[in-house]
Amino acid sequence: MPMEHVDGEDKGKIVLFALSTCQWCRKTRLLLEELKVDFSYIYVDLLEGEERSEIIEEVKKYNPQLSFPTLVLDDGDVIVGFNEEGIREALA
Amino acid sequence: MSQTDDARVDEFYERLKEQVEEAGYHLNSDVEFTKALLESILVNEDRYGYGACPCRLASGIKEEDLDIICPCYYRDPDLEEYDACYCGLYVSGDILSGEKQLTAIPERRPAPDERIVRSEDETGTLGLESISNLPLPVWRCGVCGYLCAREGPPEICPICKVGKERFERFI
């Protein structure tokens, strides 16, 4: 899986499913960087073929509406959209 | 981004701003944010052949994405309910004046399994038998709701300027 990784404080496995063209996804990524947590992210719009289908099915498991950003936290919590307060609280 | 791309985004911004203001809409006054979205729409135009919403995953198949070509079918209801479109590209007068703050809003587009894709020959299925003997069909612009009674939809919506593929037969 072509995940990008950002080093930071270990708060468990954090994965951000995002679009490269979306400003709310960008804000979410920047917030995670600001919070200095360890996380991985993937731009789903840049994927092709089987890889794309696989990731889409994975995102739909967490968020059936397939909207972005979809942030999956270690404890299985899912935060959909740029919910700054929710993300800060969850990773405090 | 290269100089040429910068110029292309600037030109797009100026043209769109004038056009939407004329139609009674407002672009986000955060110019940096707005231009980043417009740049992404141009990226999608190059990538898919149509300016899909930058904040949604386009399929690459235009017929499946007619609802999310910017301006999308969800812009007006979102402006009405949340004072902004899903991306934050279009905002209400209240946000423009600073009376309300821009925030991210929930997705209104149905989930992939719940979407209805209309094929071209599947129009006029509203079952309005009683007015089926009108002399002309009525076409509705999916973006702004403009209605017109004529043989076919206009090439370009005279109100919001989107192309005729965004029209559906209404009656």
CSV table of N, CA, C and O in Angstrom, one decimal, chain B residues 16-74:
chain,number,residue,atom,x,y,z
B,16,LEU,N,-14.4,33.6,-13.0
B,16,LEU,CA,-15.5,32.9,-12.2
B,16,LEU,C,-16.1,33.9,-11.2
B,16,LEU,O,-17.3,33.9,-11.0
B,17,LYS,N,-15.2,34.7,-10.6
B,17,LYS,CA,-15.7,35.7,-9.5
B,17,LYS,C,-16.7,36.6,-10.1
B,17,LYS,O,-17.8,36.8,-9.6
B,18,GLU,N,-16.4,37.1,-11.3
B,18,GLU,CA,-17.3,38.1,-12.0
B,18,GLU,C,-18.6,37.4,-12.3
B,18,GLU,O,-19.7,37.9,-12.1
B,19,GLN,N,-18.5,36.2,-12.8
B,19,GLN,CA,-19.6,35.4,-13.3
B,19,GLN,C,-20.6,35.1,-12.1
B,19,GLN,O,-21.8,35.2,-12.2
B,20,VAL,N,-20.0,34.6,-11.0
B,20,VAL,CA,-20.8,34.2,-9.9
B,20,VAL,C,-21.5,35.4,-9.2
B,20,VAL,O,-22.6,35.3,-8.7
B,21,GLU,N,-20.7,36.4,-9.1
B,21,GLU,CA,-21.3,37.6,-8.4
B,21,GLU,C,-22.5,38.1,-9.2
B,21,GLU,O,-23.5,38.5,-8.6
B,22,GLU,N,-22.3,38.1,-10.5
B,22,GLU,CA,-23.4,38.5,-11.4
B,22,GLU,C,-24.7,37.7,-11.2
B,22,GLU,O,-25.8,38.2,-11.3
B,23,ALA,N,-24.5,36.4,-10.8
B,23,ALA,CA,-25.6,35.5,-10.6
B,23,ALA,C,-26.1,35.5,-9.2
B,23,ALA,O,-26.9,34.7,-8.8
B,24,GLY,N,-25.5,36.3,-8.3
B,24,GLY,CA,-25.9,36.4,-6.9
B,24,GLY,C,-25.2,35.4,-6.0
B,24,GLY,O,-25.7,35.2,-4.8
B,25,TYR,N,-24.1,34.8,-6.4
B,25,TYR,CA,-23.4,33.9,-5.5
B,25,TYR,C,-22.1,34.6,-5.1
B,25,TYR,O,-21.7,35.7,-5.6
B,26,HIS,N,-21.4,34.1,-4.1
B,26,HIS,CA,-20.1,34.6,-3.6
B,26,HIS,C,-19.1,33.6,-3.5
B,26,HIS,O,-19.3,32.5,-2.9
B,27,LEU,N,-17.9,33.9,-4.0
B,27,LEU,CA,-16.7,33.0,-3.7
B,27,LEU,C,-16.2,33.3,-2.4
B,27,LEU,O,-16.3,34.4,-1.9
B,28,ASN,N,-15.6,32.3,-1.7
B,28,ASN,CA,-14.9,32.5,-0.5
B,28,ASN,C,-13.9,33.7,-0.6
B,28,ASN,O,-13.1,33.7,-1.6
B,29,SER,N,-13.9,34.6,0.4
B,29,SER,CA,-13.0,35.8,0.3
B,29,SER,C,-11.6,35.5,0.7
B,29,SER,O,-10.7,36.3,0.6
B,30,ASP,N,-11.4,34.3,1.2
B,30,ASP,CA,-10.0,33.8,1.5
B,30,ASP,C,-9.4,33.4,0.2
B,30,ASP,O,-9.5,32.3,-0.3
B,31,VAL,N,-8.7,34.4,-0.5
B,31,VAL,CA,-8.3,34.2,-1.9
B,31,VAL,C,-7.3,33.0,-2.0
B,31,VAL,O,-7.4,32.3,-3.0
B,32,GLU,N,-6.4,32.9,-1.0
B,32,GLU,CA,-5.4,31.8,-1.1
B,32,GLU,C,-6.2,30.4,-1.1
B,32,GLU,O,-5.9,29.5,-1.9
B,33,PHE,N,-7.1,30.3,-0.2
B,33,PHE,CA,-7.9,29.0,-0.1
B,33,PHE,C,-8.7,28.8,-1.4
B,33,PHE,O,-8.7,27.7,-1.9
B,34,THR,N,-9.3,29.9,-1.9
B,34,THR,CA,-10.2,29.8,-3.1
B,34,THR,C,-9.3,29.4,-4.3
B,34,THR,O,-9.7,28.6,-5.1
B,35,LYS,N,-8.2,30.1,-4.4
B,35,LYS,CA,-7.3,29.8,-5.6
B,35,LYS,C,-6.8,28.4,-5.6
B,35,LYS,O,-6.6,27.7,-6.6
B,36,ALA,N,-6.5,27.9,-4.3
B,36,ALA,CA,-6.1,26.5,-4.2
B,36,ALA,C,-7.1,25.5,-4.7
B,36,ALA,O,-6.9,24.5,-5.4
B,37,LEU,N,-8.4,25.8,-4.4
B,37,LEU,CA,-9.5,25.0,-4.9
B,37,LEU,C,-9.7,25.1,-6.4
B,37,LEU,O,-9.8,24.1,-7.1
B,38,LEU,N,-9.5,26.3,-6.9
B,38,LEU,CA,-9.7,26.5,-8.3
B,38,LEU,C,-8.5,25.8,-9.1
B,38,LEU,O,-8.7,25.2,-10.1
B,39,GLU,N,-7.3,25.8,-8.5
B,39,GLU,CA,-6.2,25.1,-9.1
B,39,GLU,C,-6.5,23.6,-9.2
B,39,GLU,O,-6.3,22.9,-10.2
B,40,SER,N,-7.2,23.1,-8.1
B,40,SER,CA,-7.5,21.7,-8.0
B,40,SER,C,-8.6,21.3,-9.1
B,40,SER,O,-8.6,20.2,-9.6
B,41,ILE,N,-9.5,22.2,-9.3
B,41,ILE,CA,-10.6,22.0,-10.3
B,41,ILE,C,-9.9,21.9,-11.7
B,41,ILE,O,-10.3,21.1,-12.5
B,42,LEU,N,-8.9,22.8,-11.9
B,42,LEU,CA,-8.2,22.7,-13.2
B,42,LEU,C,-7.4,21.4,-13.3
B,42,LEU,O,-7.3,20.8,-14.4
B,43,VAL,N,-6.8,20.9,-12.2
B,43,VAL,CA,-6.1,19.6,-12.2
B,43,VAL,C,-7.1,18.5,-12.6
B,43,VAL,O,-6.8,17.7,-13.4
B,44,ASN,N,-8.3,18.6,-12.0
B,44,ASN,CA,-9.3,17.6,-12.3
B,44,ASN,C,-9.8,17.7,-13.8
B,44,ASN,O,-10.1,16.7,-14.4
B,45,GLU,N,-9.9,18.9,-14.3
B,45,GLU,CA,-10.3,19.1,-15.7
B,45,GLU,C,-9.2,18.4,-16.6
B,45,GLU,O,-9.6,17.7,-17.5
B,46,ASP,N,-8.0,18.6,-16.2
B,46,ASP,CA,-6.9,18.0,-17.0
B,46,ASP,C,-6.9,16.4,-16.9
B,46,ASP,O,-6.7,15.7,-17.8
B,47,ARG,N,-7.2,16.0,-15.6
B,47,ARG,CA,-7.1,14.6,-15.3
B,47,ARG,C,-8.3,13.8,-15.9
B,47,ARG,O,-8.2,12.7,-16.4
B,48,TYR,N,-9.5,14.4,-15.7
B,48,TYR,CA,-10.8,13.6,-16.1
B,48,TYR,C,-11.5,14.2,-17.3
B,48,TYR,O,-12.4,13.5,-17.8
B,49,GLY,N,-11.1,15.4,-17.7
B,49,GLY,CA,-11.8,16.0,-18.8
B,49,GLY,C,-13.0,16.8,-18.4
B,49,GLY,O,-13.8,17.3,-19.2
B,50,TYR,N,-13.3,16.9,-17.1
B,50,TYR,CA,-14.3,17.7,-16.5
B,50,TYR,C,-13.9,18.2,-15.1
B,50,TYR,O,-13.2,17.5,-14.4
B,51,GLY,N,-14.4,19.4,-14.7
B,51,GLY,CA,-13.9,20.0,-13.5
B,51,GLY,C,-14.7,19.5,-12.3
B,51,GLY,O,-15.5,20.1,-11.7
B,52,ALA,N,-14.3,18.2,-11.9
B,52,ALA,CA,-15.0,17.6,-10.8
B,52,ALA,C,-14.6,18.3,-9.5
B,52,ALA,O,-13.6,18.9,-9.4
B,53,CYS,N,-15.5,18.2,-8.5
B,53,CYS,CA,-15.4,18.8,-7.2
B,53,CYS,C,-14.0,18.3,-6.6
B,53,CYS,O,-13.8,17.1,-6.6
B,54,PRO,N,-13.2,19.2,-6.1
B,54,PRO,CA,-11.9,18.8,-5.6
B,54,PRO,C,-12.0,18.1,-4.3
B,54,PRO,O,-11.0,17.4,-3.9
B,55,CYS,N,-13.1,18.2,-3.6
B,55,CYS,CA,-13.2,17.6,-2.3
B,55,CYS,C,-14.0,16.2,-2.3
B,55,CYS,O,-14.3,15.7,-1.3
B,56,ARG,N,-14.2,15.8,-3.5
B,56,ARG,CA,-14.9,14.5,-3.7
B,56,ARG,C,-14.1,13.6,-4.6
B,56,ARG,O,-13.4,14.1,-5.5
B,57,LEU,N,-14.3,12.3,-4.4
B,57,LEU,CA,-13.6,11.3,-5.3
B,57,LEU,C,-14.3,11.1,-6.6
B,57,LEU,O,-15.4,10.6,-6.6
B,58,ALA,N,-13.7,11.6,-7.7
B,58,ALA,CA,-14.4,11.5,-9.0
B,58,ALA,C,-14.1,10.1,-9.5
B,58,ALA,O,-13.1,9.5,-9.2
B,59,SER,N,-15.1,9.6,-10.3
B,59,SER,CA,-14.9,8.2,-10.9
B,59,SER,C,-14.1,8.2,-12.2
B,59,SER,O,-13.6,7.2,-12.5
B,60,GLY,N,-14.1,9.4,-12.8
B,60,GLY,CA,-13.5,9.4,-14.1
B,60,GLY,C,-14.5,9.2,-15.2
B,60,GLY,O,-14.1,9.3,-16.4
B,61,ILE,N,-15.7,8.8,-14.8
B,61,ILE,CA,-16.8,8.6,-15.8
B,61,ILE,C,-17.8,9.8,-15.7
B,61,ILE,O,-18.4,9.9,-14.6
B,62,LYS,N,-17.8,10.6,-16.7
B,62,LYS,CA,-18.6,11.9,-16.6
B,62,LYS,C,-20.0,11.6,-16.2
B,62,LYS,O,-20.6,12.4,-15.3
B,63,GLU,N,-20.7,10.6,-16.8
B,63,GLU,CA,-22.1,10.4,-16.5
B,63,GLU,C,-22.3,10.1,-15.0
B,63,GLU,O,-23.4,10.4,-14.5
B,64,GLU,N,-21.4,9.5,-14.4
B,64,GLU,CA,-21.5,9.2,-12.9
B,64,GLU,C,-21.2,10.4,-12.1
B,64,GLU,O,-21.6,10.4,-10.9
B,65,ASP,N,-20.6,11.4,-12.6
B,65,ASP,CA,-20.1,12.5,-11.8
B,65,ASP,C,-20.8,13.8,-12.2
B,65,ASP,O,-20.4,14.9,-11.7
B,66,LEU,N,-21.9,13.7,-13.0
B,66,LEU,CA,-22.6,15.0,-13.4
B,66,LEU,C,-23.0,15.8,-12.1
B,66,LEU,O,-23.0,17.0,-12.2
B,67,ASP,N,-23.3,15.1,-11.0
B,67,ASP,CA,-23.8,15.8,-9.8
B,67,ASP,C,-22.6,16.5,-9.1
B,67,ASP,O,-22.9,17.4,-8.3
B,68,ILE,N,-21.4,16.1,-9.4
B,68,ILE,CA,-20.3,16.8,-8.6
B,68,ILE,C,-19.3,17.6,-9.5
B,68,ILE,O,-18.2,17.9,-9.1
B,69,ILE,N,-19.7,17.9,-10.7
B,69,ILE,CA,-19.0,18.8,-11.5
B,69,ILE,C,-19.2,20.2,-10.9
B,69,ILE,O,-20.4,20.6,-10.7
B,70,CYS,N,-18.2,21.0,-10.6
B,70,CYS,CA,-18.3,22.3,-10.0
B,70,CYS,C,-18.9,23.3,-10.9
B,70,CYS,O,-18.4,23.4,-12.0
B,71,PRO,N,-19.9,24.1,-10.6
B,71,PRO,CA,-20.7,24.0,-9.3
B,71,PRO,C,-21.6,22.7,-9.3
B,71,PRO,O,-22.3,22.4,-10.2
B,72,CYS,N,-21.6,22.1,-8.1
B,72,CYS,CA,-22.3,20.8,-8.0
B,72,CYS,C,-23.7,21.0,-7.7
B,72,CYS,O,-24.2,22.1,-7.4
B,73,TYR,N,-24.5,19.9,-7.8
B,73,TYR,CA,-25.9,19.9,-7.5
B,73,TYR,C,-26.2,20.2,-6.0
B,73,TYR,O,-27.3,20.4,-5.6
B,74,TYR,N,-25.2,20.0,-5.2
B,74,TYR,CA,-25.4,20.2,-3.7
B,74,TYR,C,-25.1,21.6,-3.2
B,74,TYR,O,-25.2,21.9,-2.0
